[in-house]
Amino acid sequence: MNEKTDAAADLSSTSRSEQQAPHFLRDVIFHGKFKLLKALTPEENTHSQHGLYFHDGERRVDYVLTYHLKKPGGARSSRQSVYLLTENAVARSLRRGHKNRDQHLRRHQAQKTRDSSSLPSTRVADVELGCEGETYNSHEDHKAFRRQEFEGKLRDMGLELEKDEDSKIPGVGFVKIHAPWNVLCREAEFMKLKIPTKKRYEVKQSRGFVEKISSLVSKVLDPLHPHVEDHQPKNIKHLSHTFSREKQHLFDLSDKDCFFDSKTRSSIVYEILKRIKCKAKYSMGITSLLGSGVYTAAYPLHDGDINEESAEPNDRKLLYEEWANYSVFYKYQPIGLVRKYFGEKIGLYFAWLGLYTQMLIPASLVGVIVFLYGCATVDDNIPSMEICHPRNNITMCPLCDRVCSYWKLSTACGTARASHLFDNPATVFFSIFMALWAAMFMEHWKRRQMRLNYEWDLTGFEDEEDHPRAEYEFRVMQKSMSKDQKSQHKMEKLNCRDRLPAYMTNIVMMLLMIGVTFAIVFGVILYRISTKAALHMSSNPTTRNNVQLTVKTTAAIINLVVILILDEVYGAVARWLTVLEVPKTDKSFEERLIFKTFILKFFNAFTPIIYIAFFRGRLVGRPGSYLYVFESYRMEECAHGGCLMELCIQLSITMLGKQLIQNNLFEIGVPKLKKLIRYIRSKQGAFQEEERQKKLQRYETDHFLEPFAGLTPEYMEMMIQFGFVTLFVASFPLAPLFALLNNIIEIRLDAKKFVTELRRPVAARAKDIGIWYNILKGVAKVAVIINAFVISFTSDFIPRMVYQYMYSPDGTMHGFVNHTLSYFNVSHFQDGKETMDPLHLGYRVEICRYKDYREPPWSDTPYEISKEFWTVLAVRLAFVIVFQNVVMLMSDIVDWLIPDIPKDISLQIHKEKILLVDLFMKEEQGKIHILESRPSTGGKENCSRSNNNNSTVAHPRSGLHTNSTKSF
């Protein structure tokens, strides 16, 4: 009670000086008095109970810094900590006032002394006030000094701080940061933020038949839209303009607390944190301090709790109910609300993911139709009918040396029929369709992106030069210190010569990692060869009959496990290599990291598939002259139905495995596991979840959430999926369907992760998806080439066409199987390579068949490549060239026909420019009219106003500007 009486007396003693203080100081003094009295009242404000506001319940927490807290002695009471911080904020304001401010500070210092005397004798460190500290070790003491210096710089920039060293999380201290109105205005002007003005205009809708159809479709799809209230009509838009303190009258400032939303406030504070530089060694912004352990975390707060009951749900709760919920999987995403809460960069990601998922619907339908066509025509496929015919007595050569025996072609009936499901004429059409689909998707996204830029006021936004990274400035500083004193004044920077060792390391390590991928693929090849030979030696007939299926499936699973492990390894290696390069800006760092990670993960995911598609079965030789590895392992062959079936198995297992295990289970399990570990480390694991939520403040609860690691992992998994959907779609037409099913879950999974599992990211502005668009474009181009080779060389489409139109006696496919098989005399086997069981079929075999275009043993040139081989090869190469050129030409035509900017958006952008010009012209005319109406008094008023401005002096720690017209 004495505390409140003394504090009230201190504040009332300044009332007379307050009357004589300048206008802007009176506001600060009154505001400070109000906050101090609020802090000293026994009742806590309801808002501050949730940790979203300072202890006074008025100033919102815009950003939070955490640090490791080590207290050898007794802890300071919460009452004294909050009192000291509040007193500190008010004292800084009073120092700018009347000459009696010294007396006021002395009274508060006396009050502080009385409070300190009631505490234990242990000296307590107060970094915020720069008081004498506790006895720390040298390392912790150095960190405390750097925090003190950094926080002093923050106060110099006008930010207001409040500490909480008595939180319910042992060993963690919190620094809560609030940006006052004048700081927000100043930084918004520096950052060139576009803010809606008071001026509104009507967005004219097109009229006619198209508009009627669009309106009808909109009504039909209305149940699919989320229930997110939009208080502004859809056809009304505010005219936006770059914020300026000199043009504040253009904006609606009726509610200054809500003028800048929470994401904008936190991004403004983050920009200040990044550019603050201290005199302490290596202190170059918050990123450097986080890296050196001075602070352990830095994050903005989520808006409220998803479980809190209120008349109007907060944005976070609304996102949880209408977006991060599996029960609304069939609805559109509330992209506008996502952008409002998380910023443009994350909003663009989810907009892109939503459009990609929508575009997968027609691709999935066509893929299912192609697959059903294969199922419907399998009984009419003449080659598979010939293979499965019971009277077919074609004897095939052994598939391996010694342990394998001769076998009947009819035993490959199941493989031949299954291959037709994916190897039929419809797959050629589907490949062309998917190439055009990719082009349509890219063009549709460009138009969607431009529409979002218009709706989000990003049409004139240009990426500004980012702040140099702390690591880059540290390296520059090291380079400057190594120079002679004469060159110290020169502006140093890192050149190619400085980065040459890092570049060489990057090249060597990238080649080494790709070599590791090739080595693992080669190891799986050896596994298949040895396992096949071992299973053929089994005495169990069931095992011998299912050798091919067993070997293919197990090898594909091994490949999947290796891919999942190497993905994590390659991600860490790519980051390490990027750090070695020391990129100058965060954007450059991100782009280099993305490029390296994509290259490594692309090779990791697709090298086994490329081997099966283009190399397996083509480097085997022939019976009597096989190609061997290590002189004992015979290279593996494709089944008679071709390698397309095995390619399909490898694709399906890898794609489904990555999506189910890596993309879904890892994304759900890993964040929860890390969250549990943080609970245990902070000794909070014993609390029940409900009790913990009641006990902790919002900034304490968010501390347990997983830090936001960027959008690179989210985009990367979608890029790899896009590769599976487009690169080998000719061999796996169901890939778009599996991708669609995965993405329906992925959207809600990512949404739930962002809303409930991650700390709130700092909102970042972006007008496009950056380098990811170039990667998409590159994958789409490569897909055309790969599908052309898959159709031409992996499938039997070209050999069938050549036989039907050049060699078939009746123009049908009858006799195709016999035409593709060559003859071999078993007496020509190499010594020690013949089968150990020549009577496995019940009779002695003299001639066996194998799949190849070679001359028979009784010809003048036995076993030489026949002319049919060269004919088929020429047609294959011609098909690849024609297919690529035609499909790419069609894609370019699609690109040319569809404009990047929708016509209505182009008109609205032009209209906005005209309205802005009219607005400023009317403003200038109004000023001229006022000056002309008061010619005699205007000059005096301007002079007196100018004198008042010049007489205003800003305290160097106040953050207020010398021009009173720019202070709020």
mmCIF file with all atom_site columns, C-alpha atoms in Angstrom, residues 46-105:
data_model
loop_
_atom_site.group_PDB
_atom_site.id
_atom_site.type_symbol
_atom_site.label_atom_id
_atom_site.label_alt_id
_atom_site.label_comp_id
_atom_site.label_asym_id
_atom_site.label_entity_id
_atom_site.label_seq_id
_atom_site.pdbx_PDB_ins_code
_atom_site.Cartn_x
_atom_site.Cartn_y
_atom_site.Cartn_z
_atom_site.occupancy
_atom_site.B_iso_or_equiv
_atom_site.pdbx_formal_charge
_atom_site.auth_seq_id
_atom_site.auth_comp_id
_atom_site.auth_asym_id
_atom_site.auth_atom_id
_atom_site.pdbx_PDB_model_num
ATOM 1  C CA . THR A 1 46  ? -7.511 -9.652  -18.108 1.00 0.00 ? 46  THR A CA 1
ATOM 2  C CA . HIS A 1 47  ? -5.440 -9.222  -21.245 1.00 0.00 ? 47  HIS A CA 1
ATOM 3  C CA . SER A 1 48  ? -2.106 -9.372  -19.425 1.00 0.00 ? 48  SER A CA 1
ATOM 4  C CA . GLN A 1 49  ? -3.157 -12.650 -17.797 1.00 0.00 ? 49  GLN A CA 1
ATOM 5  C CA . HIS A 1 50  ? -2.812 -14.301 -21.183 1.00 0.00 ? 50  HIS A CA 1
ATOM 6  C CA . GLY A 1 51  ? 0.609  -12.782 -21.784 1.00 0.00 ? 51  GLY A CA 1
ATOM 7  C CA . LEU A 1 52  ? -0.405 -10.803 -24.875 1.00 0.00 ? 52  LEU A CA 1
ATOM 8  C CA . TYR A 1 53  ? 0.134  -7.440  -23.175 1.00 0.00 ? 53  TYR A CA 1
ATOM 9  C CA . PHE A 1 54  ? 2.567  -5.800  -20.819 1.00 0.00 ? 54  PHE A CA 1
ATOM 10 C CA . HIS A 1 55  ? 1.720  -5.851  -17.131 1.00 0.00 ? 55  HIS A CA 1
ATOM 11 C CA . ASP A 1 56  ? -0.195 -2.581  -17.532 1.00 0.00 ? 56  ASP A CA 1
ATOM 12 C CA . GLY A 1 57  ? -2.706 -4.343  -19.796 1.00 0.00 ? 57  GLY A CA 1
ATOM 13 C CA . GLU A 1 58  ? -2.413 -1.611  -22.456 1.00 0.00 ? 58  GLU A CA 1
ATOM 14 C CA . ARG A 1 59  ? 0.788  -2.107  -24.407 1.00 0.00 ? 59  ARG A CA 1
ATOM 15 C CA . ARG A 1 60  ? 0.690  -5.133  -26.692 1.00 0.00 ? 60  ARG A CA 1
ATOM 16 C CA . VAL A 1 61  ? 3.603  -7.575  -26.816 1.00 0.00 ? 61  VAL A CA 1
ATOM 17 C CA . ASP A 1 62  ? 4.845  -7.393  -30.401 1.00 0.00 ? 62  ASP A CA 1
ATOM 18 C CA . TYR A 1 63  ? 7.914  -9.594  -30.057 1.00 0.00 ? 63  TYR A CA 1
ATOM 19 C CA . VAL A 1 64  ? 9.576  -11.797 -27.462 1.00 0.00 ? 64  VAL A CA 1
ATOM 20 C CA . LEU A 1 65  ? 13.229 -12.582 -26.807 1.00 0.00 ? 65  LEU A CA 1
ATOM 21 C CA . THR A 1 66  ? 14.263 -15.405 -24.501 1.00 0.00 ? 66  THR A CA 1
ATOM 22 C CA . TYR A 1 67  ? 17.579 -16.077 -22.843 1.00 0.00 ? 67  TYR A CA 1
ATOM 23 C CA . HIS A 1 68  ? 19.131 -18.541 -20.460 1.00 0.00 ? 68  HIS A CA 1
ATOM 24 C CA . LEU A 1 69  ? 18.662 -17.421 -16.888 1.00 0.00 ? 69  LEU A CA 1
ATOM 25 C CA . LYS A 1 70  ? 21.093 -18.467 -14.194 1.00 0.00 ? 70  LYS A CA 1
ATOM 26 C CA . LYS A 1 71  ? 20.288 -17.412 -10.619 1.00 0.00 ? 71  LYS A CA 1
ATOM 27 C CA . PRO A 1 72  ? 22.777 -18.467 -7.989  1.00 0.00 ? 72  PRO A CA 1
ATOM 28 C CA . GLY A 1 73  ? 20.854 -16.687 -5.200  1.00 0.00 ? 73  GLY A CA 1
ATOM 29 C CA . GLY A 1 74  ? 17.265 -15.974 -4.414  1.00 0.00 ? 74  GLY A CA 1
ATOM 30 C CA . ALA A 1 75  ? 14.960 -14.821 -7.175  1.00 0.00 ? 75  ALA A CA 1
ATOM 31 C CA . ARG A 1 76  ? 13.614 -11.307 -7.320  1.00 0.00 ? 76  ARG A CA 1
ATOM 32 C CA . SER A 1 77  ? 9.928  -10.966 -6.661  1.00 0.00 ? 77  SER A CA 1
ATOM 33 C CA . SER A 1 78  ? 7.613  -10.500 -9.578  1.00 0.00 ? 78  SER A CA 1
ATOM 34 C CA . ARG A 1 79  ? 6.223  -7.309  -8.036  1.00 0.00 ? 79  ARG A CA 1
ATOM 35 C CA . GLN A 1 80  ? 9.641  -5.647  -7.882  1.00 0.00 ? 80  GLN A CA 1
ATOM 36 C CA . SER A 1 81  ? 10.634 -6.769  -11.408 1.00 0.00 ? 81  SER A CA 1
ATOM 37 C CA . VAL A 1 82  ? 7.533  -5.320  -12.988 1.00 0.00 ? 82  VAL A CA 1
ATOM 38 C CA . TYR A 1 83  ? 7.699  -2.171  -10.848 1.00 0.00 ? 83  TYR A CA 1
ATOM 39 C CA . LEU A 1 84  ? 11.312 -1.469  -11.831 1.00 0.00 ? 84  LEU A CA 1
ATOM 40 C CA . LEU A 1 85  ? 10.590 -1.902  -15.511 1.00 0.00 ? 85  LEU A CA 1
ATOM 41 C CA . THR A 1 86  ? 7.486  0.270   -15.430 1.00 0.00 ? 86  THR A CA 1
ATOM 42 C CA . GLU A 1 87  ? 9.302  2.919   -13.420 1.00 0.00 ? 87  GLU A CA 1
ATOM 43 C CA . ASN A 1 88  ? 12.092 2.812   -15.972 1.00 0.00 ? 88  ASN A CA 1
ATOM 44 C CA . ALA A 1 89  ? 9.724  3.436   -18.888 1.00 0.00 ? 89  ALA A CA 1
ATOM 45 C CA . VAL A 1 90  ? 7.988  6.362   -17.172 1.00 0.00 ? 90  VAL A CA 1
ATOM 46 C CA . ALA A 1 91  ? 11.268 7.856   -15.988 1.00 0.00 ? 91  ALA A CA 1
ATOM 47 C CA . ARG A 1 92  ? 12.557 7.961   -19.538 1.00 0.00 ? 92  ARG A CA 1
ATOM 48 C CA . SER A 1 93  ? 9.464  9.888   -20.559 1.00 0.00 ? 93  SER A CA 1
ATOM 49 C CA . LEU A 1 94  ? 9.711  12.333  -17.648 1.00 0.00 ? 94  LEU A CA 1
ATOM 50 C CA . ARG A 1 95  ? 13.354 13.058  -18.411 1.00 0.00 ? 95  ARG A CA 1
ATOM 51 C CA . ARG A 1 96  ? 12.176 14.831  -21.540 1.00 0.00 ? 96  ARG A CA 1
ATOM 52 C CA . GLY A 1 97  ? 9.913  17.166  -19.566 1.00 0.00 ? 97  GLY A CA 1
ATOM 53 C CA . HIS A 1 98  ? 10.403 20.093  -17.203 1.00 0.00 ? 98  HIS A CA 1
ATOM 54 C CA . LYS A 1 99  ? 13.441 20.900  -15.055 1.00 0.00 ? 99  LYS A CA 1
ATOM 55 C CA . ASN A 1 100 ? 11.759 19.161  -12.084 1.00 0.00 ? 100 ASN A CA 1
ATOM 56 C CA . ARG A 1 101 ? 12.389 15.782  -13.691 1.00 0.00 ? 101 ARG A CA 1
ATOM 57 C CA . ASP A 1 102 ? 15.632 15.357  -11.678 1.00 0.00 ? 102 ASP A CA 1
ATOM 58 C CA . GLN A 1 103 ? 13.673 15.633  -8.469  1.00 0.00 ? 103 GLN A CA 1
ATOM 59 C CA . HIS A 1 104 ? 11.151 13.074  -9.745  1.00 0.00 ? 104 HIS A CA 1
ATOM 60 C CA . LEU A 1 105 ? 13.893 10.579  -10.607 1.00 0.00 ? 105 LEU A CA 1
#
